[in-house]
Amino acid sequence: QPRSSGRSTSWSLEKRGRAFSWHPVGGVWPGTFHYVPELLLAFFWTVPAGFENLMPYSYVIFLFFLLTHRTFRDDEKCSAKYTTFWDTYCKHVPYKMIPGIF
């Protein structure tokens, strides 16, 4: 196997001496964007049950609060662990789950 320079070419690229990451530090997508498809899947799995009763949607509601709360917990843990690096990351990626909204 050939030796590399230690830089990953699949997830970053060089531009004017700066390394840009495609995900998540590129500023386009938040690090927890994968929660959105999970919520959408839970919702669309529940839609066939209809809208007459709230009970089938209890999982979607639970999952929404669980994942939203998890983003705040992860933010606190990463802030304590990575300190100034996490602050830099948050400046590049200002949203937690949905770009431009949250």
mmCIF file with all atom_site columns, C-alpha atoms in Angstrom:
data_model
loop_
_atom_site.group_PDB
_atom_site.id
_atom_site.type_symbol
_atom_site.label_atom_id
_atom_site.label_alt_id
_atom_site.label_comp_id
_atom_site.label_asym_id
_atom_site.label_entity_id
_atom_site.label_seq_id
_atom_site.pdbx_PDB_ins_code
_atom_site.Cartn_x
_atom_site.Cartn_y
_atom_site.Cartn_z
_atom_site.occupancy
_atom_site.B_iso_or_equiv
_atom_site.pdbx_formal_charge
_atom_site.auth_seq_id
_atom_site.auth_comp_id
_atom_site.auth_asym_id
_atom_site.auth_atom_id
_atom_site.pdbx_PDB_model_num
ATOM 1   C CA . GLN A 1 1   ? 0.000   0.000  0.000  1.00 0.00 ? 1   GLN A CA 1
ATOM 2   C CA . PRO A 1 2   ? 1.456   3.380  -0.951 1.00 0.00 ? 2   PRO A CA 1
ATOM 3   C CA . ARG A 1 3   ? 2.313   5.814  1.783  1.00 0.00 ? 3   ARG A CA 1
ATOM 4   C CA . SER A 1 4   ? 0.446   9.089  1.917  1.00 0.00 ? 4   SER A CA 1
ATOM 5   C CA . SER A 1 5   ? 1.296   12.505 3.237  1.00 0.00 ? 5   SER A CA 1
ATOM 6   C CA . GLY A 1 6   ? -1.253  12.046 6.018  1.00 0.00 ? 6   GLY A CA 1
ATOM 7   C CA . ARG A 1 7   ? -3.893  14.208 4.383  1.00 0.00 ? 7   ARG A CA 1
ATOM 8   C CA . SER A 1 8   ? -7.140  12.689 3.308  1.00 0.00 ? 8   SER A CA 1
ATOM 9   C CA . THR A 1 9   ? -7.917  13.471 -0.303 1.00 0.00 ? 9   THR A CA 1
ATOM 10  C CA . SER A 1 10  ? -11.438 12.080 -0.162 1.00 0.00 ? 10  SER A CA 1
ATOM 11  C CA . TRP A 1 11  ? -12.791 14.578 2.387  1.00 0.00 ? 11  TRP A CA 1
ATOM 12  C CA . SER A 1 12  ? -10.652 17.666 1.969  1.00 0.00 ? 12  SER A CA 1
ATOM 13  C CA . LEU A 1 13  ? -9.102  19.725 -0.767 1.00 0.00 ? 13  LEU A CA 1
ATOM 14  C CA . GLU A 1 14  ? -6.382  22.321 -0.879 1.00 0.00 ? 14  GLU A CA 1
ATOM 15  C CA . LYS A 1 15  ? -7.234  25.822 -2.009 1.00 0.00 ? 15  LYS A CA 1
ATOM 16  C CA . ARG A 1 16  ? -4.788  28.701 -1.664 1.00 0.00 ? 16  ARG A CA 1
ATOM 17  C CA . GLY A 1 17  ? -2.962  26.964 1.166  1.00 0.00 ? 17  GLY A CA 1
ATOM 18  C CA . ARG A 1 18  ? -6.078  26.338 3.270  1.00 0.00 ? 18  ARG A CA 1
ATOM 19  C CA . ALA A 1 19  ? -7.661  22.945 3.771  1.00 0.00 ? 19  ALA A CA 1
ATOM 20  C CA . PHE A 1 20  ? -11.416 22.936 3.250  1.00 0.00 ? 20  PHE A CA 1
ATOM 21  C CA . SER A 1 21  ? -13.449 20.057 4.564  1.00 0.00 ? 21  SER A CA 1
ATOM 22  C CA . TRP A 1 22  ? -16.494 18.983 2.608  1.00 0.00 ? 22  TRP A CA 1
ATOM 23  C CA . HIS A 1 23  ? -18.372 17.974 5.735  1.00 0.00 ? 23  HIS A CA 1
ATOM 24  C CA . PRO A 1 24  ? -19.059 19.338 8.255  1.00 0.00 ? 24  PRO A CA 1
ATOM 25  C CA . VAL A 1 25  ? -16.510 22.150 8.642  1.00 0.00 ? 25  VAL A CA 1
ATOM 26  C CA . GLY A 1 26  ? -17.090 23.490 5.149  1.00 0.00 ? 26  GLY A CA 1
ATOM 27  C CA . GLY A 1 27  ? -19.945 25.512 6.592  1.00 0.00 ? 27  GLY A CA 1
ATOM 28  C CA . VAL A 1 28  ? -22.570 24.013 4.313  1.00 0.00 ? 28  VAL A CA 1
ATOM 29  C CA . TRP A 1 29  ? -24.044 21.273 6.513  1.00 0.00 ? 29  TRP A CA 1
ATOM 30  C CA . PRO A 1 30  ? -24.175 21.018 10.287 1.00 0.00 ? 30  PRO A CA 1
ATOM 31  C CA . GLY A 1 31  ? -22.520 18.050 11.907 1.00 0.00 ? 31  GLY A CA 1
ATOM 32  C CA . THR A 1 32  ? -25.852 16.570 12.993 1.00 0.00 ? 32  THR A CA 1
ATOM 33  C CA . PHE A 1 33  ? -27.676 17.010 9.701  1.00 0.00 ? 33  PHE A CA 1
ATOM 34  C CA . HIS A 1 34  ? -28.157 13.232 9.574  1.00 0.00 ? 34  HIS A CA 1
ATOM 35  C CA . TYR A 1 35  ? -30.845 13.702 12.255 1.00 0.00 ? 35  TYR A CA 1
ATOM 36  C CA . VAL A 1 36  ? -33.116 15.351 9.674  1.00 0.00 ? 36  VAL A CA 1
ATOM 37  C CA . PRO A 1 37  ? -33.486 12.287 7.396  1.00 0.00 ? 37  PRO A CA 1
ATOM 38  C CA . GLU A 1 38  ? -34.028 10.160 10.500 1.00 0.00 ? 38  GLU A CA 1
ATOM 39  C CA . LEU A 1 39  ? -36.892 12.409 11.596 1.00 0.00 ? 39  LEU A CA 1
ATOM 40  C CA . LEU A 1 40  ? -38.345 12.465 8.086  1.00 0.00 ? 40  LEU A CA 1
ATOM 41  C CA . LEU A 1 41  ? -38.217 8.682  7.843  1.00 0.00 ? 41  LEU A CA 1
ATOM 42  C CA . ALA A 1 42  ? -39.994 8.317  11.172 1.00 0.00 ? 42  ALA A CA 1
ATOM 43  C CA . PHE A 1 43  ? -42.645 10.770 10.010 1.00 0.00 ? 43  PHE A CA 1
ATOM 44  C CA . PHE A 1 44  ? -43.211 9.113  6.639  1.00 0.00 ? 44  PHE A CA 1
ATOM 45  C CA . TRP A 1 45  ? -43.386 5.666  8.218  1.00 0.00 ? 45  TRP A CA 1
ATOM 46  C CA . THR A 1 46  ? -46.179 7.023  10.415 1.00 0.00 ? 46  THR A CA 1
ATOM 47  C CA . VAL A 1 47  ? -48.173 8.906  7.753  1.00 0.00 ? 47  VAL A CA 1
ATOM 48  C CA . PRO A 1 48  ? -50.036 5.797  6.510  1.00 0.00 ? 48  PRO A CA 1
ATOM 49  C CA . ALA A 1 49  ? -51.690 5.601  9.950  1.00 0.00 ? 49  ALA A CA 1
ATOM 50  C CA . GLY A 1 50  ? -53.602 8.762  9.108  1.00 0.00 ? 50  GLY A CA 1
ATOM 51  C CA . PHE A 1 51  ? -54.091 11.947 11.068 1.00 0.00 ? 51  PHE A CA 1
ATOM 52  C CA . GLU A 1 52  ? -57.146 11.089 13.165 1.00 0.00 ? 52  GLU A CA 1
ATOM 53  C CA . ASN A 1 53  ? -55.098 10.021 16.189 1.00 0.00 ? 53  ASN A CA 1
ATOM 54  C CA . LEU A 1 54  ? -51.921 11.424 17.740 1.00 0.00 ? 54  LEU A CA 1
ATOM 55  C CA . MET A 1 55  ? -50.762 8.070  19.134 1.00 0.00 ? 55  MET A CA 1
ATOM 56  C CA . PRO A 1 56  ? -49.024 6.807  15.952 1.00 0.00 ? 56  PRO A CA 1
ATOM 57  C CA . TYR A 1 57  ? -46.998 10.023 15.922 1.00 0.00 ? 57  TYR A CA 1
ATOM 58  C CA . SER A 1 58  ? -45.727 9.561  19.471 1.00 0.00 ? 58  SER A CA 1
ATOM 59  C CA . TYR A 1 59  ? -42.473 8.068  18.148 1.00 0.00 ? 59  TYR A CA 1
ATOM 60  C CA . VAL A 1 60  ? -41.890 11.015 15.807 1.00 0.00 ? 60  VAL A CA 1
ATOM 61  C CA . ILE A 1 61  ? -42.561 13.476 18.620 1.00 0.00 ? 61  ILE A CA 1
ATOM 62  C CA . PHE A 1 62  ? -40.310 11.548 21.017 1.00 0.00 ? 62  PHE A CA 1
ATOM 63  C CA . LEU A 1 63  ? -37.544 11.332 18.419 1.00 0.00 ? 63  LEU A CA 1
ATOM 64  C CA . PHE A 1 64  ? -37.793 15.056 17.670 1.00 0.00 ? 64  PHE A CA 1
ATOM 65  C CA . PHE A 1 65  ? -37.286 16.004 21.321 1.00 0.00 ? 65  PHE A CA 1
ATOM 66  C CA . LEU A 1 66  ? -34.593 13.360 21.822 1.00 0.00 ? 66  LEU A CA 1
ATOM 67  C CA . LEU A 1 67  ? -32.484 14.453 18.849 1.00 0.00 ? 67  LEU A CA 1
ATOM 68  C CA . THR A 1 68  ? -32.985 18.163 19.489 1.00 0.00 ? 68  THR A CA 1
ATOM 69  C CA . HIS A 1 69  ? -31.884 17.736 23.097 1.00 0.00 ? 69  HIS A CA 1
ATOM 70  C CA . ARG A 1 70  ? -28.945 15.607 21.942 1.00 0.00 ? 70  ARG A CA 1
ATOM 71  C CA . THR A 1 71  ? -27.648 18.424 19.742 1.00 0.00 ? 71  THR A CA 1
ATOM 72  C CA . PHE A 1 72  ? -27.450 20.698 22.794 1.00 0.00 ? 72  PHE A CA 1
ATOM 73  C CA . ARG A 1 73  ? -25.777 18.002 24.915 1.00 0.00 ? 73  ARG A CA 1
ATOM 74  C CA . ASP A 1 74  ? -23.245 17.293 22.182 1.00 0.00 ? 74  ASP A CA 1
ATOM 75  C CA . ASP A 1 75  ? -22.557 21.004 21.870 1.00 0.00 ? 75  ASP A CA 1
ATOM 76  C CA . GLU A 1 76  ? -21.805 21.259 25.591 1.00 0.00 ? 76  GLU A CA 1
ATOM 77  C CA . LYS A 1 77  ? -19.572 18.159 25.592 1.00 0.00 ? 77  LYS A CA 1
ATOM 78  C CA . CYS A 1 78  ? -17.631 19.227 22.524 1.00 0.00 ? 78  CYS A CA 1
ATOM 79  C CA . SER A 1 79  ? -17.238 22.744 23.867 1.00 0.00 ? 79  SER A CA 1
ATOM 80  C CA . ALA A 1 80  ? -15.714 21.394 27.070 1.00 0.00 ? 80  ALA A CA 1
ATOM 81  C CA . LYS A 1 81  ? -13.494 18.909 25.245 1.00 0.00 ? 81  LYS A CA 1
ATOM 82  C CA . TYR A 1 82  ? -12.264 20.948 22.265 1.00 0.00 ? 82  TYR A CA 1
ATOM 83  C CA . THR A 1 83  ? -12.507 24.517 23.729 1.00 0.00 ? 83  THR A CA 1
ATOM 84  C CA . THR A 1 84  ? -11.227 27.043 21.173 1.00 0.00 ? 84  THR A CA 1
ATOM 85  C CA . PHE A 1 85  ? -11.312 24.541 18.310 1.00 0.00 ? 85  PHE A CA 1
ATOM 86  C CA . TRP A 1 86  ? -15.014 23.999 18.955 1.00 0.00 ? 86  TRP A CA 1
ATOM 87  C CA . ASP A 1 87  ? -15.600 27.765 18.939 1.00 0.00 ? 87  ASP A CA 1
ATOM 88  C CA . THR A 1 88  ? -13.898 27.952 15.545 1.00 0.00 ? 88  THR A CA 1
ATOM 89  C CA . TYR A 1 89  ? -16.035 25.081 14.283 1.00 0.00 ? 89  TYR A CA 1
ATOM 90  C CA . CYS A 1 90  ? -19.218 26.810 15.498 1.00 0.00 ? 90  CYS A CA 1
ATOM 91  C CA . LYS A 1 91  ? -18.240 29.971 13.631 1.00 0.00 ? 91  LYS A CA 1
ATOM 92  C CA . HIS A 1 92  ? -17.888 27.965 10.410 1.00 0.00 ? 92  HIS A CA 1
ATOM 93  C CA . VAL A 1 93  ? -21.042 25.911 11.024 1.00 0.00 ? 93  VAL A CA 1
ATOM 94  C CA . PRO A 1 94  ? -23.511 28.149 12.893 1.00 0.00 ? 94  PRO A CA 1
ATOM 95  C CA . TYR A 1 95  ? -26.519 25.801 12.700 1.00 0.00 ? 95  TYR A CA 1
ATOM 96  C CA . LYS A 1 96  ? -27.074 22.576 14.602 1.00 0.00 ? 96  LYS A CA 1
ATOM 97  C CA . MET A 1 97  ? -29.379 20.549 12.347 1.00 0.00 ? 97  MET A CA 1
ATOM 98  C CA . ILE A 1 98  ? -30.975 22.450 9.463  1.00 0.00 ? 98  ILE A CA 1
ATOM 99  C CA . PRO A 1 99  ? -28.927 25.104 7.597  1.00 0.00 ? 99  PRO A CA 1
ATOM 100 C CA . GLY A 1 100 ? -30.521 28.535 7.898  1.00 0.00 ? 100 GLY A CA 1
ATOM 101 C CA . ILE A 1 101 ? -33.142 27.409 10.425 1.00 0.00 ? 101 ILE A CA 1
ATOM 102 C CA . PHE A 1 102 ? -31.711 25.592 13.482 1.00 0.00 ? 102 PHE A CA 1
#
